[in-house]
Amino acid sequence: MNTLAEENYLKSIYHLSLNAENVSTNQLAALLNTKASSVTDMLKKLADKELINYTPYQGVTLTPPGEKIAINIIRKHRLWEFFLVEKLNFKWDEVHEMAEEMEHISSNELIDRLDRFMGYPKYDPHGDPIPDCDGKFKVHDLKPVSAIEINESGIICGVRDHSAGFLQYLEKQGLTIGKKIKVEDIIEFDRSMILQMETKTVQISREVANNLLITL
Amino acid sequence: MNTLAEENYLKSIYHLSLNAENVSTNQLAALLNTKASSVTDMLKKLADKELINYTPYQGVTLTPPGEKIAINIIRKHRLWEFFLVEKLNFKWDEVHEMAEEMEHISSNELIDRLDRFMGYPKYDPHGDPIPDCDGKFKVHDLKPVSAIEINESGIICGVRDHSAGFLQYLEKQGLTIGKKIKVEDIIEFDRSMILQMETKTVQISREVANNLLITL
DNA sequence: AATAAAATTTAGATTAGTCTAAATTTATTA
DNA sequence: TAATAAATTTAGACTAATCTAAATTTTATT
């Protein structure tokens, strides 16, 4: 098995890989709250284990075995988040830190049974897809609210920013997963958006619109 | 917060304290699968933190704060074991290793909610009492089957040996928590015992009888 | 293309937890 | 009670993961 630190590096490389071909040392250092020199050391170790492809100065990518491990950790993280919200009634902004610890519980049998216990959920409380026991998951393509025009509408299906502060703000505005919204107007001055919802109208900044994801 | 190693030492000291006033370095080394010299190092560290009372060569006891931490870890361990058996349908011999990891999930809010979710269970799958959120628990006094006479009876309420092998053996014989047994005979030669149960009669060795706990 | 800036790696040190081997203390026993 | 055995601690070393500071490589800019 891999150490906690190794698992966290693989997970971070996976996440950063979604936005860029090669993941850089500095990107990892920033995400992992560590120093670039520490990252370099770990990259060598992971490369020795053939979990990443590492060329000095050129960044890294995951090998297939490395990606498998990363996805398995993400599966665990999201299933535990689902458990915490659905079974223990935590709010969606409260579960991230706990799941950061729980994702390292090693047993796959445990996580598969947890999956069954909860009825094989497809999405976690933030709308992120939960990989199945073979690591497969739908990448339903979402767009930020900021990308749609006046009078277009969609259903809230995810967030880009997972910080507690952002999630709490959304909760307060009623902008939660599954809600239908329609763009009523866009303010020219700051491009903030006025959204029509079932029972009310809310105004959100461009920043918020960029981080709120919908399907049409 | 304390490290994983520290938590495991405190937990082990607690368990060993139940059988002896002072816990010795070698006892800890044996239980933790480590060397006496490693134990000494850790004892110094825990003494610095005032979690144990340590006098060189004389063994250790837990301080009140140390005991509180130990009991909290045991609470977590037993609640997770209960969860694994009751909600995820694991068998009683399968859950120990998983709970060894899960007991270190730090959030107390999480464990309190888990407790509520399961209806505040009083005993774990092996019959051990689960401390409540204030660390209190009943120490119902059990005796080994080997301590009762012919024609006396009792209800199985716990085990001394928690190894998977022993638990599997008990399961196969139907000697599980809650079952009523009566001593029908004791074989003089090896003091093995013949137990009358609801639907059948089983013979168990003295060794087994010593490790199977009942209430009268 | 030369130089400056940014990114990355290397070198050497640090901490937690562990180890072996040697030294010391306590317990046992002849 | 002196010698021996057992238990424990100390000394010094090791590994994983991190750090700072210096060196190197890549990228950007005149």
XYZ file of C-alpha atoms (C1' of nucleotides) in Angstrom:
492
model
C 0.000 0.000 0.000
C 0.896 3.651 -0.287
C 1.481 6.175 2.444
C -0.948 8.940 3.279
C 1.338 11.501 1.678
C 1.651 9.469 -1.509
C -2.116 9.125 -1.760
C -2.581 12.849 -1.327
C -0.047 13.609 -4.034
C -1.692 11.200 -6.480
C -5.105 12.676 -5.763
C -3.801 16.216 -6.258
C -2.061 15.314 -9.500
C -5.312 13.810 -10.716
C -7.310 16.932 -9.908
C -4.783 19.265 -11.493
C -4.564 17.045 -14.579
C -8.149 17.947 -15.418
C -7.087 21.504 -16.228
C -3.654 21.008 -17.741
C -1.831 18.326 -19.645
C 1.244 18.252 -17.415
C 1.059 19.115 -13.746
C 3.838 21.365 -12.474
C 5.791 21.197 -9.251
C 4.578 24.617 -8.173
C 0.938 23.812 -8.830
C 1.287 20.812 -6.569
C 3.138 22.778 -3.915
C 0.336 25.351 -3.867
C -2.457 22.776 -3.689
C -0.734 20.658 -1.056
C 0.403 23.591 1.030
C 4.004 22.553 0.879
C 7.271 23.672 -0.723
C 8.384 22.988 -4.254
C 11.463 21.153 -3.013
C 9.311 18.781 -0.991
C 7.223 18.126 -4.067
C 10.284 17.282 -6.129
C 11.337 14.702 -3.557
C 7.954 13.039 -3.591
C 7.731 13.085 -7.377
C 10.943 11.095 -7.546
C 9.527 8.589 -5.132
C 6.272 8.233 -7.072
C 8.202 7.954 -10.323
C 10.305 5.148 -8.818
C 7.067 3.354 -8.019
C 5.916 3.969 -11.598
C 2.790 5.760 -10.456
C 3.676 8.931 -12.375
C 5.618 9.913 -15.484
C 8.152 12.437 -14.341
C 10.655 14.348 -16.434
C 12.616 16.905 -14.394
C 11.491 20.473 -15.074
C 8.668 19.204 -17.309
C 5.956 18.319 -14.811
C 4.155 15.030 -14.343
C 1.266 12.891 -15.517
C -0.250 9.852 -13.838
C 0.495 6.398 -15.178
C -2.514 4.065 -15.485
C -1.781 2.460 -12.085
C -1.338 5.911 -10.545
C -4.609 7.107 -11.990
C -6.395 4.027 -10.714
C -5.221 4.752 -7.191
C -6.177 8.427 -7.503
C -9.672 7.630 -8.728
C -10.150 5.112 -5.954
C -9.315 7.756 -3.369
C -11.729 10.177 -4.997
C -14.388 7.453 -5.000
C -13.884 6.994 -1.273
C -13.912 10.724 -0.608
C -17.170 11.267 -2.442
C -18.929 8.237 -1.009
C -18.023 9.300 2.519
C -19.253 12.814 1.768
C -22.524 11.356 0.561
C -22.761 9.270 3.713
C -22.095 12.241 5.959
C -24.778 14.350 4.297
C -27.430 11.718 3.601
C -27.103 9.534 6.678
C -25.620 11.789 9.335
C -27.332 15.002 8.186
C -24.272 17.159 7.847
C -24.538 20.171 5.550
C -22.681 20.194 2.238
C -20.210 22.775 3.490
C -19.243 20.723 6.555
C -18.050 17.443 5.109
C -14.894 18.107 3.142
C -12.357 17.954 5.951
C -13.838 14.807 7.443
C -13.837 13.102 4.056
C -10.194 14.107 3.615
C -9.428 11.780 6.497
C -11.934 9.056 5.654
C -10.759 8.679 2.060
C -7.623 6.990 3.402
C -9.417 4.115 5.125
C -7.885 1.310 3.143
C -10.505 -1.420 2.786
C -12.130 -1.563 -0.639
C -14.613 -4.127 0.615
C -15.738 -1.516 3.118
C -16.229 1.166 0.532
C -18.066 -1.176 -1.830
C -20.445 -2.120 0.958
C -20.915 1.518 1.876
C -21.742 2.166 -1.773
C -24.396 -0.563 -1.719
C -25.734 0.602 1.650
C -26.441 4.007 0.166
C -27.961 2.684 -3.054
C -25.038 3.326 -5.403
C -25.278 7.117 -5.548
C -24.022 8.692 -8.779
C -23.155 12.139 -7.433
C -21.780 13.487 -4.185
C -23.383 16.378 -2.249
C -21.576 18.942 -4.408
C -22.677 17.359 -7.658
C -19.355 15.688 -8.403
C -19.650 12.231 -9.964
C -18.817 9.209 -7.802
C -16.628 6.643 -9.589
C -18.005 3.103 -9.401
C -15.955 0.194 -8.067
C -14.231 -0.111 -11.445
C -13.307 3.552 -11.452
C -15.818 4.513 -14.122
C -17.997 7.578 -13.878
C -20.018 9.898 -16.102
C -18.397 13.192 -16.950
C -21.623 15.065 -17.629
C -20.574 18.302 -19.187
C -21.531 21.276 -17.124
C -21.108 24.934 -17.886
C -20.858 27.858 -15.520
C -23.934 30.038 -15.170
C -21.749 32.833 -16.491
C -21.648 31.107 -19.878
C -25.353 31.339 -20.654
C -27.389 34.171 -22.100
C -30.383 36.129 -20.944
C -33.548 34.001 -20.951
C -31.621 30.765 -21.072
C -32.165 28.403 -18.179
C -30.589 25.365 -16.554
C -30.423 23.156 -13.502
C -27.758 23.578 -10.870
C -25.603 20.444 -10.964
C -22.249 21.371 -9.482
C -19.782 23.919 -8.174
C -16.257 24.809 -9.145
C -15.272 26.269 -5.807
C -15.777 23.808 -2.951
C -14.890 26.173 -0.111
C -17.212 26.221 2.891
C -17.719 29.964 2.486
C -18.944 29.680 -1.094
C -21.182 26.717 -0.285
C -22.708 28.532 2.678
C -23.417 31.541 0.481
C -25.132 29.372 -2.126
C -27.164 27.619 0.545
C -28.353 30.939 1.912
C -29.431 32.043 -1.568
C -31.173 28.740 -2.171
C -28.805 28.003 -5.037
C -28.418 24.296 -4.303
C -28.018 21.156 -6.404
C -31.126 20.375 -8.452
C -32.608 23.882 -8.433
C -33.784 25.322 -11.730
C -32.636 28.798 -12.637
C -33.191 31.174 -15.560
C -31.085 34.201 -16.418
C -33.409 37.171 -16.269
C -30.893 39.914 -16.790
C -27.198 40.677 -16.905
C -26.029 43.970 -15.440
C -23.730 45.623 -17.920
C -21.578 47.445 -15.387
C -20.111 44.425 -13.610
C -21.748 41.610 -15.576
C -23.492 40.384 -12.459
C -26.493 38.203 -13.205
C -30.080 38.242 -12.064
C -31.444 34.739 -11.772
C -35.065 33.761 -11.692
C -35.772 30.779 -9.448
C -38.954 28.901 -8.523
C -40.024 31.240 -5.796
C -37.717 34.205 -5.996
C -35.139 36.189 -7.861
C -31.501 36.502 -6.804
C -28.609 38.559 -8.051
C -25.166 36.983 -8.195
C -21.765 38.407 -9.049
C -19.782 37.318 -12.069
C -17.433 35.562 -9.668
C -20.262 33.474 -8.277
C -21.666 32.805 -11.760
C -18.289 31.484 -12.813
C -18.286 28.975 -9.993
C -21.829 27.702 -10.222
C -22.341 24.908 -12.744
C -25.487 23.921 -14.606
C -26.838 21.587 -17.274
C -29.187 23.020 -19.849
C -4.224 16.861 18.410
C -2.141 13.751 18.885
C -0.410 11.669 16.285
C -1.590 8.251 15.222
C 1.258 6.599 17.133
C 0.458 8.536 20.294
C -3.188 7.543 20.092
C -2.272 3.896 19.678
C 0.028 4.000 22.681
C -2.620 5.624 24.866
C -5.197 3.086 23.781
C -2.813 0.200 24.487
C -1.882 1.574 27.892
C -5.563 1.816 28.697
C -6.255 -1.777 27.709
C -3.275 -3.122 29.634
C -4.203 -1.043 32.677
C -7.322 -3.155 33.092
C -5.195 -6.145 34.107
C -2.350 -4.522 35.988
C -1.794 -1.421 38.055
C 1.289 -0.220 36.204
C 1.850 -1.007 32.544
C 5.371 -2.134 31.669
C 7.498 -1.217 28.691
C 7.669 -4.823 27.531
C 3.933 -5.334 27.739
C 3.470 -2.355 25.475
C 6.182 -3.484 23.107
C 4.485 -6.884 22.765
C 1.018 -5.426 22.210
C 2.187 -2.777 19.766
C 4.516 -5.081 17.882
C 7.485 -2.861 18.437
C 10.717 -2.811 20.447
C 11.107 -1.862 24.080
C 13.477 0.947 23.171
C 10.873 2.475 20.868
C 8.357 2.288 23.660
C 10.668 4.087 26.057
C 11.053 6.936 23.581
C 7.319 7.302 23.182
C 6.688 7.104 26.912
C 8.969 10.078 27.417
C 7.045 11.989 24.806
C 3.675 11.160 26.344
C 4.994 12.020 29.801
C 6.150 15.423 28.479
C 2.603 15.991 27.279
C 1.335 14.926 30.699
C -0.810 12.178 29.242
C 0.892 9.475 31.315
C 2.672 9.157 34.644
C 6.047 7.698 33.848
C 8.772 6.708 36.269
C 11.733 5.056 34.535
C 11.842 1.294 35.137
C 8.521 1.455 36.998
C 5.994 1.406 34.182
C 3.218 3.877 33.421
C -0.339 4.849 34.226
C -2.605 7.211 32.320
C -3.276 10.686 33.672
C -6.928 11.806 33.570
C -6.403 13.653 30.251
C -4.609 10.617 28.841
C -7.404 8.317 29.909
C -9.979 10.620 28.382
C -8.245 10.422 25.024
C -7.877 6.650 25.286
C -11.559 6.153 26.079
C -12.556 8.410 23.213
C -10.542 6.284 20.798
C -12.129 3.146 22.190
C -15.556 4.774 21.811
C -14.808 5.452 18.163
C -13.448 1.976 17.592
C -16.509 0.271 19.032
C -19.024 2.544 17.344
C -17.409 1.939 13.975
C -17.395 -1.803 14.640
C -21.084 -1.593 15.422
C -21.671 0.346 12.224
C -19.745 -2.160 10.124
C -21.684 -5.109 11.510
C -25.153 -3.587 11.819
C -25.251 -1.356 8.766
C -22.779 -2.903 6.355
C -23.376 -6.521 7.363
C -19.819 -7.480 8.108
C -19.288 -10.437 10.416
C -17.959 -9.904 13.925
C -14.606 -11.428 13.030
C -14.055 -9.106 10.056
C -14.272 -5.651 11.567
C -11.340 -5.201 13.901
C -8.696 -4.119 11.403
C -10.999 -1.646 9.691
C -11.991 -0.135 13.015
C -8.306 0.187 13.908
C -8.080 2.706 11.098
C -11.456 4.350 11.576
C -10.921 5.041 15.275
C -8.440 7.742 14.286
C -10.905 9.852 12.294
C -10.689 12.976 14.387
C -14.124 14.608 14.372
C -16.091 14.104 17.576
C -19.150 15.677 15.977
C -18.986 12.881 13.417
C -18.809 10.133 15.992
C -21.608 11.651 18.062
C -23.834 11.754 14.999
C -22.883 8.209 14.104
C -23.850 7.230 17.638
C -27.263 8.854 17.228
C -27.699 7.382 13.732
C -27.339 3.906 15.199
C -29.582 4.549 18.197
C -26.931 4.911 20.888
C -25.858 1.265 21.078
C -24.522 0.153 24.467
C -22.354 -2.749 23.304
C -20.225 -3.458 20.274
C -20.472 -6.669 18.227
C -18.148 -8.486 20.627
C -20.110 -7.461 23.685
C -17.702 -4.752 24.798
C -19.367 -1.648 26.227
C -19.384 1.517 24.114
C -18.454 4.651 26.098
C -20.953 7.485 25.682
C -19.897 10.948 24.546
C -18.808 11.773 28.111
C -16.658 8.653 28.283
C -18.994 6.812 30.657
C -19.916 3.184 30.210
C -21.249 0.257 32.223
C -18.696 -2.285 33.318
C -21.130 -5.171 33.674
C -19.228 -7.865 35.413
C -18.824 -10.948 33.319
C -17.239 -14.228 34.207
C -15.692 -16.832 31.943
C -17.751 -19.939 31.283
C -14.898 -21.830 32.920
C -15.819 -20.246 36.261
C -19.261 -21.791 36.581
C -20.342 -25.190 37.839
C -22.286 -28.067 36.376
C -25.967 -27.163 35.969
C -25.327 -23.433 36.222
C -26.327 -21.380 33.232
C -25.711 -17.942 31.740
C -25.985 -15.732 28.693
C -23.033 -15.137 26.407
C -22.148 -11.458 26.681
C -18.525 -11.107 25.630
C -15.199 -12.612 24.687
C -11.731 -12.239 26.096
C -9.891 -13.185 22.932
C -10.873 -10.986 19.985
C -8.891 -12.823 17.310
C -10.671 -13.623 14.064
C -9.893 -17.308 14.479
C -11.551 -17.545 17.875
C -14.566 -15.537 16.760
C -15.012 -17.715 13.679
C -14.867 -20.825 15.828
C -17.529 -19.444 18.175
C -19.714 -18.458 15.243
C -19.488 -21.967 13.815
C -20.511 -23.455 17.167
C -23.357 -20.972 17.476
C -21.752 -19.528 20.593
C -22.620 -15.901 19.829
C -23.608 -12.870 21.891
C -27.002 -13.278 23.550
C -27.144 -17.063 23.415
C -28.114 -18.905 26.578
C -25.944 -21.784 27.684
C -25.983 -24.262 30.565
C -23.073 -26.378 31.735
C -24.166 -29.967 31.378
C -20.929 -31.657 32.277
C -17.243 -31.087 32.844
C -14.831 -33.744 31.620
C -12.419 -34.520 34.389
C -9.484 -35.446 32.191
C -8.949 -32.055 30.516
C -11.689 -30.018 32.197
C -13.364 -29.402 28.866
C -17.017 -28.449 29.193
C -20.196 -29.719 27.639
C -22.646 -26.906 27.103
C -26.357 -27.245 26.575
C -27.783 -24.665 24.199
C -31.263 -24.001 22.851
C -31.124 -26.513 20.070
C -27.963 -28.472 20.598
C -25.101 -29.474 22.819
C -21.495 -28.467 22.213
C -18.250 -29.422 23.841
C -15.614 -26.733 24.363
C -12.060 -26.892 25.651
C -10.966 -25.236 28.867
C -9.094 -22.721 26.725
C -12.300 -21.722 24.951
C -14.256 -21.673 28.217
C -11.705 -19.275 29.654
C -12.248 -16.859 26.796
C -16.009 -16.927 26.569
C -17.774 -14.535 28.953
C -21.251 -14.761 30.386
C -23.654 -13.114 32.831
C -25.636 -15.308 35.133
C 20.336 36.326 -28.710
C 21.573 37.946 -24.181
C 19.837 38.727 -19.871
C 16.499 38.774 -16.214
C 12.840 36.386 -13.959
C 10.490 32.357 -12.743
C 10.371 27.592 -11.933
C 12.589 23.652 -10.439
C 16.041 20.810 -8.449
C 19.903 19.769 -5.279
C 22.263 19.872 -0.903
C 22.046 19.605 3.664
C 19.269 19.871 7.915
C 15.116 18.626 10.911
C 11.325 15.885 13.166
C 8.679 11.675 14.324
C 8.999 7.168 14.894
C 11.462 3.350 14.613
C 15.612 0.139 15.025
C 20.090 -2.444 16.970
C 23.479 -2.871 20.274
C 25.372 -1.554 24.501
C 24.750 0.058 29.171
C 22.117 0.258 33.248
C 18.686 -0.970 36.626
C 15.686 -4.236 38.845
C 14.377 -8.900 39.988
C 15.570 -13.656 40.819
C 18.034 -17.334 42.624
C 21.618 -20.106 44.163
C 23.757 -11.438 49.510
C 26.398 -11.989 45.437
C 25.791 -13.435 40.945
C 22.854 -13.979 37.167
C 18.886 -13.098 34.437
C 15.395 -10.125 32.905
C 13.696 -5.688 31.996
C 14.535 -1.168 30.708
C 16.966 2.754 29.077
C 20.586 5.144 26.416
C 23.332 5.956 22.361
C 23.584 6.240 17.796
C 21.620 5.229 13.272
C 17.780 4.930 9.761
C 13.515 6.257 6.884
C 9.729 9.260 5.392
C 8.460 13.647 4.824
C 9.386 17.974 5.306
C 12.172 22.515 5.308
C 15.692 26.537 3.859
C 19.093 28.148 0.972
C 21.813 27.646 -3.006
C 22.336 26.012 -7.679
C 20.415 24.978 -12.032
C 17.200 24.988 -15.852
C 13.504 26.970 -18.400
C 10.801 30.873 -19.885
C 10.108 35.604 -20.806
C 11.803 40.080 -22.066
C 14.517 43.498 -23.705
